[in-house]
XYZ file of N, CA and C in Angstrom:
636
model
N 0.702 -1.367 0.112
C 0.040 0.008 -0.238
C 1.090 1.468 -0.178
N 0.582 2.096 -0.847
C 1.386 3.287 -0.523
C 0.988 4.104 0.381
N 1.766 5.187 0.740
C 2.177 5.704 1.968
C 1.096 6.864 1.920
N 0.639 7.152 2.860
C -0.258 8.636 3.225
C 0.764 9.869 2.788
N 0.064 10.748 2.111
C 0.608 11.841 1.539
C -0.061 12.986 2.337
N 0.527 14.288 2.481
C -0.455 15.273 3.482
C -1.945 15.517 2.821
N -3.055 15.838 3.515
C -4.551 16.468 3.154
C -4.930 14.808 2.943
N -4.502 13.673 3.367
C -5.046 12.331 3.076
C -4.995 11.466 4.506
N -6.432 10.422 5.018
C -5.683 9.476 5.844
C -5.586 8.249 5.562
N -5.019 7.592 6.174
C -4.614 6.152 5.995
C -5.329 5.185 5.712
N -6.602 5.016 5.735
C -7.570 4.077 5.848
C -8.697 4.998 4.813
N -9.174 3.482 4.191
C -10.291 3.875 2.678
C -11.407 4.790 3.239
N -11.743 5.657 2.696
C -12.874 6.515 2.573
C -14.126 5.663 3.239
N -14.732 5.774 4.719
C -15.897 5.127 4.542
C -16.814 6.538 5.389
N -16.683 7.457 5.521
C -17.270 8.845 6.160
C -18.030 9.473 5.231
N -17.112 9.528 4.181
C -17.670 10.403 3.116
C -17.525 10.003 1.672
N -18.330 8.525 1.486
C -18.293 7.925 0.055
C -18.895 8.865 -1.039
N -19.546 9.464 -0.619
C -20.229 10.494 -2.319
C -18.509 11.382 -2.642
N -17.887 11.709 -1.781
C -16.745 12.410 -2.451
C -15.855 11.819 -3.573
N -15.407 10.709 -3.301
C -14.652 10.138 -4.704
C -15.428 10.273 -6.315
N -16.847 10.012 -6.401
C -17.144 10.480 -7.941
C -17.410 11.773 -7.833
N -17.628 12.667 -6.729
C -18.061 13.975 -6.985
C -16.579 14.342 -7.495
N -15.762 14.441 -6.652
C -14.414 14.900 -7.427
C -13.995 14.729 -8.841
N -13.864 13.382 -9.082
C -13.874 13.137 -10.482
C -14.823 13.994 -11.456
N -16.121 13.833 -11.085
C -17.010 14.812 -11.908
C -16.668 16.210 -11.865
N -16.531 16.747 -10.763
C -16.138 18.190 -10.785
C -14.865 18.653 -11.354
N -13.783 17.929 -11.372
C -12.723 17.878 -12.449
C -12.794 18.107 -13.590
N -13.752 17.031 -14.547
C -14.049 17.130 -15.489
C -14.876 18.090 -16.182
N -15.675 18.628 -15.244
C -16.867 19.384 -15.530
C -15.591 20.584 -15.616
N -14.671 21.092 -14.861
C -13.502 22.213 -14.831
C -13.006 22.177 -16.042
N -13.035 20.837 -16.427
C -11.947 20.729 -18.075
C -10.398 20.483 -17.354
N -10.246 20.104 -16.081
C -8.790 19.757 -15.815
C -8.546 18.372 -15.951
N -7.233 17.955 -16.349
C -6.578 17.098 -16.297
C -6.335 16.734 -14.731
N -6.171 15.050 -14.722
C -5.830 14.788 -13.611
C -4.403 15.412 -13.248
N -3.414 15.338 -13.871
C -2.229 16.109 -13.727
C -2.548 17.494 -13.377
N -3.437 18.437 -14.242
C -3.301 19.539 -14.117
C -3.995 20.119 -13.116
N -5.116 19.330 -12.193
C -5.581 19.656 -11.132
C -4.529 19.054 -9.621
N -4.045 18.082 -9.823
C -3.271 17.552 -9.010
C -2.094 18.614 -8.692
N -1.558 19.215 -9.706
C -0.258 20.325 -9.544
C -0.576 21.418 -8.874
N -2.286 21.873 -9.321
C -2.766 23.032 -8.717
C -2.915 23.128 -7.466
N -3.598 21.800 -7.006
C -3.674 21.146 -5.400
C -2.265 21.053 -4.889
N -1.480 20.589 -5.153
C 0.002 20.693 -4.915
C 0.368 19.050 -4.476
N -0.579 18.264 -4.974
C -0.612 16.497 -4.527
C 0.126 16.036 -6.162
N 0.273 14.901 -6.086
C 0.280 14.183 -6.804
C -0.415 13.607 -7.702
N -0.320 13.443 -8.949
C -1.343 12.656 -9.692
C -1.931 11.117 -9.197
N -1.120 10.309 -8.422
C -1.435 9.482 -7.825
C -2.273 9.407 -6.417
N -2.041 10.413 -5.804
C -2.804 11.067 -4.756
C -4.029 11.384 -5.035
N -4.178 12.271 -6.168
C -5.416 12.612 -6.586
C -6.189 11.850 -6.987
N -5.798 10.634 -7.814
C -6.535 9.486 -7.791
C -6.918 8.767 -7.041
N -5.787 8.499 -6.101
C -6.876 7.668 -5.057
C -8.180 8.241 -4.597
N -8.209 9.697 -4.050
C -8.970 10.595 -3.757
C -10.092 10.283 -4.322
N -10.054 10.474 -5.836
C -10.699 9.856 -6.719
C -11.692 8.565 -6.911
N -10.869 7.629 -6.563
C -11.274 6.347 -6.646
C -11.765 5.867 -5.246
N -11.676 7.023 -3.914
C -12.565 6.102 -2.937
C -11.236 5.587 -1.968
N -10.346 5.479 -2.656
C -8.953 4.627 -1.823
C -8.322 5.375 -0.585
N -8.488 6.552 -0.592
C -8.371 7.684 0.280
C -9.221 8.448 0.833
N -9.236 9.058 1.743
C -10.422 10.310 2.631
C -9.655 11.241 2.580
N -10.223 12.639 1.902
C -9.890 13.740 1.772
C -9.779 14.712 3.090
N -8.625 15.396 3.664
C -9.067 16.076 5.036
C -10.107 17.315 4.594
N -10.580 17.971 5.410
C -11.270 19.213 5.416
C -10.328 20.299 4.612
N -8.901 20.771 5.063
C -8.226 21.418 4.473
C -8.174 21.231 2.902
N -7.961 19.847 2.626
C -7.919 19.671 1.234
C -9.426 19.680 0.433
N -10.298 19.264 0.816
C -11.834 19.949 0.462
C -11.631 21.216 0.153
N -11.353 22.075 0.868
C -11.812 23.373 0.466
C -10.520 23.758 -0.554
N -9.342 22.936 -0.879
C -8.574 23.725 -1.721
C -8.912 23.144 -3.070
N -9.378 21.679 -2.983
C -9.964 21.524 -4.263
C -11.169 22.355 -4.607
N -12.259 22.324 -3.519
C -13.547 23.493 -3.967
C -12.843 24.854 -4.849
N -12.061 25.421 -4.170
C -11.116 26.600 -4.884
C -10.653 25.949 -6.539
N -10.196 25.137 -6.307
C -9.379 24.682 -7.686
C -10.678 24.643 -8.714
N -11.845 23.893 -8.272
C -12.896 23.634 -8.928
C -14.240 24.861 -9.260
N -13.551 26.086 -8.819
C -14.672 26.762 -8.688
C -15.908 26.403 -8.035
N -15.785 25.748 -6.711
C -17.258 25.225 -6.339
C -17.419 25.339 -4.743
N -18.185 24.979 -3.996
C -18.433 24.633 -2.684
C -17.787 23.173 -1.762
N -17.175 22.954 -0.814
C -17.253 21.883 -0.280
C -18.805 20.900 -0.247
N -19.721 21.911 0.047
C -21.091 21.386 -0.117
C -21.063 20.809 -1.413
N -20.866 21.535 -2.411
C -20.879 20.358 -3.524
C -19.948 18.939 -3.957
N -19.065 19.595 -3.500
C -18.068 17.930 -3.169
C -18.496 16.913 -2.352
N -19.455 17.507 -1.488
C -19.883 16.546 -0.777
C -21.065 16.069 -1.418
N -21.885 16.078 -1.949
C -23.184 16.164 -2.713
C -24.231 16.341 -2.190
N -24.204 17.380 -1.293
C -25.221 17.985 -0.957
C -25.565 18.755 -1.562
N -27.280 18.978 -1.716
C -27.732 19.770 -2.744
C -29.015 20.452 -1.616
N -29.272 21.709 -2.056
C -30.556 22.794 -1.351
C -31.093 23.018 -2.218
N -32.442 22.681 -2.354
C -33.446 23.357 -2.671
C -33.501 24.585 -3.162
N -33.572 25.511 -2.573
C -33.482 27.065 -2.515
C -32.450 27.581 -1.438
N -31.753 28.798 -2.140
C -30.917 29.649 -1.243
C -31.542 30.289 -0.588
N -31.229 30.187 0.920
C -31.988 30.803 2.104
C -31.032 32.014 2.189
N -31.215 32.898 3.140
C -30.220 33.785 4.255
C -30.235 33.403 5.233
N -31.024 32.377 6.092
C -31.176 32.390 7.120
C -30.605 30.822 7.029
N -29.349 30.322 8.059
C -28.735 28.726 8.552
C -29.060 28.784 9.779
N -30.023 28.087 9.897
C -30.585 27.831 11.417
C -29.512 26.689 12.327
N -29.383 27.163 13.517
C -28.151 25.979 14.192
C -28.699 24.595 13.869
N -30.027 23.941 14.083
C -30.319 22.886 13.930
C -30.186 22.037 12.829
N -29.717 23.267 11.216
C -29.545 22.550 10.276
C -28.405 22.281 9.973
N -27.233 22.555 11.005
C -26.031 22.494 10.656
C -25.258 21.500 10.908
N -25.364 20.316 10.064
C -24.876 18.912 10.761
C -23.603 18.747 10.451
N -22.765 18.024 11.632
C -21.251 18.357 11.811
C -20.871 16.834 10.393
N -19.478 17.520 9.601
C -19.093 16.729 8.427
C -17.686 16.315 9.078
N -17.248 15.317 9.283
C -15.742 14.660 9.424
C -15.034 14.666 8.473
N -13.605 15.354 8.102
C -12.729 14.974 7.112
C -11.113 14.982 7.809
N -10.691 13.947 7.453
C -9.177 13.944 8.115
C -8.812 14.838 9.741
N -9.760 14.062 10.675
C -9.868 14.337 12.301
C -10.207 15.921 12.306
N -10.755 16.615 11.231
C -11.249 17.926 11.182
C -13.128 17.862 11.179
N -13.611 18.698 11.722
C -15.058 18.761 11.756
C -15.620 19.871 11.863
N -16.444 20.206 10.627
C -16.855 21.417 10.226
C -18.276 21.641 10.186
N -18.684 22.478 10.229
C -20.617 22.847 9.817
C -20.759 23.936 9.058
N -21.396 23.488 7.797
C -21.862 24.871 6.951
C -22.517 25.828 7.654
N -21.711 26.810 8.089
C -22.804 28.124 8.536
C -23.168 29.300 7.103
N -23.061 29.024 6.293
C -23.425 30.026 5.047
C -24.018 29.206 4.173
N -25.010 29.670 3.416
C -25.950 28.826 2.273
C -24.808 28.921 1.139
N -24.691 27.910 0.134
C -23.903 27.219 -0.830
C -23.830 27.867 -2.263
N -22.873 28.061 -2.859
C -22.805 29.073 -4.154
C -22.803 30.121 -4.100
N -22.505 30.641 -3.147
C -22.015 32.248 -2.785
C -20.528 32.691 -2.755
N -20.063 33.828 -2.981
C -18.912 34.322 -3.688
C -17.925 34.064 -2.273
N -18.655 33.775 -0.985
C -17.634 33.649 0.141
C -18.434 32.095 1.081
N -17.915 31.609 1.689
C -18.030 30.484 2.262
C -17.541 30.604 3.659
N -18.965 30.189 4.272
C -18.499 30.507 5.863
C -18.712 28.959 6.843
N -17.744 28.598 7.442
C -18.065 27.350 8.295
C -17.435 27.545 9.656
N -18.203 26.694 10.565
C -17.532 26.700 11.902
C -16.554 25.358 11.885
N -15.362 25.385 12.184
C -14.611 24.312 12.304
C -13.821 24.126 13.627
N -14.020 23.112 13.740
C -12.963 22.018 14.988
C -11.927 21.803 14.246
N -10.450 22.416 14.880
C -9.244 22.304 14.328
C -8.606 21.112 15.721
N -8.453 19.854 15.200
C -7.815 19.274 15.812
C -6.104 19.356 16.240
N -5.866 18.822 17.266
C -4.520 19.036 17.558
C -3.493 17.863 17.053
N -2.406 18.655 16.758
C -1.288 17.822 16.335
C -0.857 18.067 15.036
N 0.228 17.514 14.653
C 0.461 17.875 13.060
C -0.546 17.412 11.829
N -1.001 18.458 10.945
C -1.793 17.981 9.938
C -1.203 17.616 8.605
N 0.048 17.609 8.726
C 0.691 17.487 7.331
C 1.937 18.750 7.606
N 2.279 18.536 6.250
C 3.667 19.523 5.600
C 3.303 20.504 4.614
N 1.991 20.989 4.563
C 1.810 22.027 3.675
C 1.424 23.643 3.759
N 1.881 24.351 3.573
C 1.791 25.469 3.270
C 0.451 26.098 2.389
N -0.405 26.767 2.782
C -1.222 27.240 1.463
C -1.266 28.417 0.920
N -1.055 28.424 -0.313
C -1.159 29.807 -1.227
C -2.344 29.752 -2.018
N -2.699 30.537 -2.250
C -3.972 30.388 -3.335
C -4.674 31.854 -3.009
N -5.641 32.375 -4.755
C -5.769 33.848 -4.359
C -7.163 33.864 -3.632
N -7.272 35.157 -2.535
C -8.720 35.123 -2.137
C -8.566 36.045 -0.971
N -9.094 35.875 -0.167
C -8.934 36.207 1.298
C -9.607 35.011 2.236
N -9.426 35.248 3.548
C -9.553 34.396 4.435
C -9.950 35.362 6.104
N -10.911 34.964 6.822
C -11.235 35.627 8.012
C -11.525 34.450 8.724
N -10.971 34.649 10.310
C -10.926 33.423 11.110
C -11.362 34.102 12.698
N -12.155 33.426 13.547
C -12.308 34.115 14.757
C -12.487 32.849 15.510
N -11.568 32.870 16.310
C -11.367 31.506 17.337
C -12.460 31.824 18.717
N -13.083 30.720 19.006
C -14.612 30.747 19.727
C -13.664 29.734 20.791
N -13.103 28.592 20.823
C -12.492 28.369 21.919
C -11.315 27.605 21.660
N -10.410 27.219 22.542
C -8.808 27.188 22.292
C -8.220 27.733 21.856
N -7.201 27.518 21.734
C -5.813 28.515 21.428
C -5.559 27.859 20.116
N -5.292 28.839 18.911
C -5.123 28.191 17.451
C -3.602 29.156 17.372
N -2.740 28.098 16.923
C -1.168 28.746 16.165
C -1.604 29.101 14.062
N -1.274 30.359 14.421
C -1.573 30.716 12.750
C -0.090 31.135 12.277
N 0.284 31.094 11.112
C 1.792 31.113 10.567
C 0.958 32.330 9.391
N 1.810 33.219 9.419
C 1.393 33.902 7.787
C 3.050 33.917 7.531
N 3.302 33.850 6.608
C 4.915 34.358 5.805
C 5.630 33.420 6.721
N 6.453 34.748 7.334
C 7.664 34.269 8.158
C 7.090 34.432 9.768
N 5.747 35.012 10.101
C 5.336 35.253 11.001
C 4.676 34.003 11.904
N 5.015 34.216 13.010
C 3.764 32.816 14.031
C 3.149 33.964 14.461
N 1.844 33.318 14.933
C 0.916 33.663 16.247
C 0.131 32.850 16.759
N 0.024 33.303 18.108
C -0.868 32.509 19.007
C -2.429 33.263 18.931
N -3.245 32.465 18.754
C -5.029 33.352 18.903
C -5.173 32.636 19.896
N -6.059 33.803 20.865
C -6.759 33.043 22.104
C -8.374 33.048 21.510
N -9.126 32.865 22.319
C -10.879 33.214 22.173
C -10.925 34.518 21.931
N -11.742 34.994 20.904
C -11.823 36.459 20.508
C -11.064 37.034 20.032
N -9.723 36.668 19.426
C -9.187 37.224 18.304
C -9.708 36.314 17.222
N -9.163 37.314 16.244
C -9.270 36.792 14.902
C -8.227 37.478 13.681
N -8.468 36.957 12.591
C -7.394 37.356 11.592
C -8.019 37.559 10.525
N -7.649 38.420 9.657
C -8.126 38.384 8.093
C -6.990 38.989 7.386
N -6.596 37.972 6.386
C -5.472 38.102 5.361
C -5.386 37.744 4.243
N -5.002 37.984 3.214
C -4.512 37.944 1.881
C -4.300 36.428 1.372
N -4.802 35.264 1.092
C -4.594 34.151 0.871
C -3.278 33.921 -0.325
N -3.213 34.806 -0.882
C -1.551 34.753 -1.497
C -0.228 34.758 -0.209
N -0.621 34.917 0.427
C 0.131 34.929 2.078
C 0.411 33.329 2.307
N 1.771 32.844 1.919
C 1.517 31.362 2.905
C 1.412 31.285 4.008
N 0.466 30.158 4.093
C -0.206 29.855 5.624
C -0.329 29.036 5.740
N -1.074 28.851 7.416
C -1.221 27.307 7.773
C -1.774 27.566 9.308
N -2.660 26.775 9.705
C -3.177 27.241 10.988
C -2.957 25.457 11.879
N -2.977 25.273 13.270
C -3.084 24.218 13.925
C -3.701 24.450 15.267
N -4.361 23.298 16.033
C -4.446 23.594 17.053
C -3.461 23.795 18.294
N -3.200 24.754 19.567
C -2.412 24.787 20.112
C -2.607 23.749 21.634
N -3.906 23.349 21.693
C -4.247 22.436 22.776
C -4.618 21.027 22.520
N -4.400 20.493 23.083
C -5.118 18.610 23.030
C -6.183 18.830 22.665
N -7.345 19.621 23.125
C -8.580 19.383 23.022
C -8.948 20.124 21.691
N -8.181 20.788 20.983
C -8.022 21.441 19.544
C -8.815 22.924 19.536
N -8.862 23.521 19.063
C -9.492 25.005 18.426
C -10.877 24.744 17.921
N -11.644 25.735 18.175
C -13.002 25.724 17.610
C -13.404 27.284 16.889
N -13.376 27.451 15.662
C -13.203 28.844 15.033
C -14.150 29.103 14.226
N -14.894 30.439 13.891
C -15.774 30.698 12.618
C -14.790 30.821 11.540
N -15.034 30.522 10.470
C -14.055 30.282 8.985
C -14.567 30.902 7.780
N -14.034 32.434 7.231
C -14.688 32.395 6.350
C -13.772 32.902 5.074
N -13.767 32.360 3.807
C -13.128 32.652 2.658
C -13.615 33.119 1.428
N -12.955 32.960 0.275
C -13.819 33.582 -0.587
C -13.299 32.742 -1.321
N -14.154 32.419 -2.775
C -13.987 31.094 -3.467
C -13.536 31.466 -4.722
N -12.829 30.769 -5.589
C -12.092 30.978 -6.799
C -13.575 30.821 -7.624
N -13.674 31.837 -8.392
C -14.519 31.557 -9.667
C -14.226 30.934 -11.128
N -13.108 31.246 -11.390
C -12.438 30.631 -12.540
C -11.603 29.553 -11.967
N -11.761 28.447 -12.687
C -10.829 27.114 -11.522
C -9.654 27.291 -12.472
N -9.326 27.881 -14.009
C -8.247 28.036 -14.324
C -7.307 28.917 -13.618
N -7.679 29.938 -12.865
C -6.680 30.335 -11.944
C -6.176 30.033 -10.915
N -6.299 29.080 -10.626
C -5.293 27.969 -9.657
C -3.946 27.620 -10.249
N -4.154 27.370 -11.652
C -2.915 26.637 -12.107
C -1.779 27.211 -12.109
N -1.721 28.750 -12.044
C -0.296 29.324 -12.002
C 0.221 29.172 -10.807
N -0.670 28.914 -9.591
C 0.053 28.805 -8.351
C 1.067 27.622 -8.039
N 1.095 26.700 -8.739
C 2.127 25.458 -8.782
C 1.678 25.116 -7.292
N 2.623 24.013 -7.008
C 2.297 23.104 -5.733
C 2.292 23.672 -4.476
N 2.004 23.085 -3.346
C 2.085 24.036 -2.124
C 3.384 23.719 -1.853
N 4.021 24.508 -0.701
C 5.551 24.225 -0.630
C 5.503 24.062 0.946
N 6.469 22.960 1.302
C 6.927 22.617 2.811
C 6.899 23.511 3.700
N 6.860 23.457 4.872
C 7.344 24.416 6.234
C 7.540 23.667 7.271
N 8.601 23.913 8.173
C 8.884 23.054 9.402
C 7.793 23.129 10.257
N 6.819 24.352 10.690
C 5.738 24.183 11.837
C 4.801 23.230 11.366
N 4.389 22.715 12.819
C 3.325 21.903 12.393
C 1.833 22.674 12.224
N 0.660 21.637 11.414
C -0.324 22.218 11.441
C -0.668 22.614 9.910
N -1.390 23.083 9.444
C -2.271 22.744 8.048
C -3.451 24.029 8.241
N -3.705 25.020 6.882
C -4.955 25.559 6.378
C -5.376 24.910 5.393
N -6.658 25.619 5.275
C -6.986 25.510 4.170
C -6.421 25.521 2.788
């Protein structure tokens, strides 16, 4: 069996069985080859192929990255459909979804220019990837402490702290406490899938943790 790569778990996908066919369909809809899409996501073609065939389960950061590349939302990657777009999202309707140790709740309507999530970030290393992509990100720490690296600067955020930054700044996050961290997270989506191709692969960084 091939070793796991950043952004995937060791076990075959069981929690999110619909992700594999959706990933393949959305990549083809975006007119991207396996090689082009994997390069934009900072993956090997073999890695992306395993995600598309259900042999591996993507983490939440990987789902967010692929959603940007394909010009869609995590909801669509998961095969979720909404009858009509409502301005109000009730707490009772926010179903938790687990991916690669992360847990998130959709806190906004799909197919918008921004995507809002409530996210539980697990403690420990989430791979060796630094994210770089067009757009903006805003996060607000609800519980626990969060380590945020922006470029060469490292920050420790406590509950009530927030960050708003350009996503072209190399960035990554990790929970600083064993109980993890919970945050509100808002990011903009790529409207043009081909815009991601000029970014090249993600670059490694010695600090533990990973962001979207």
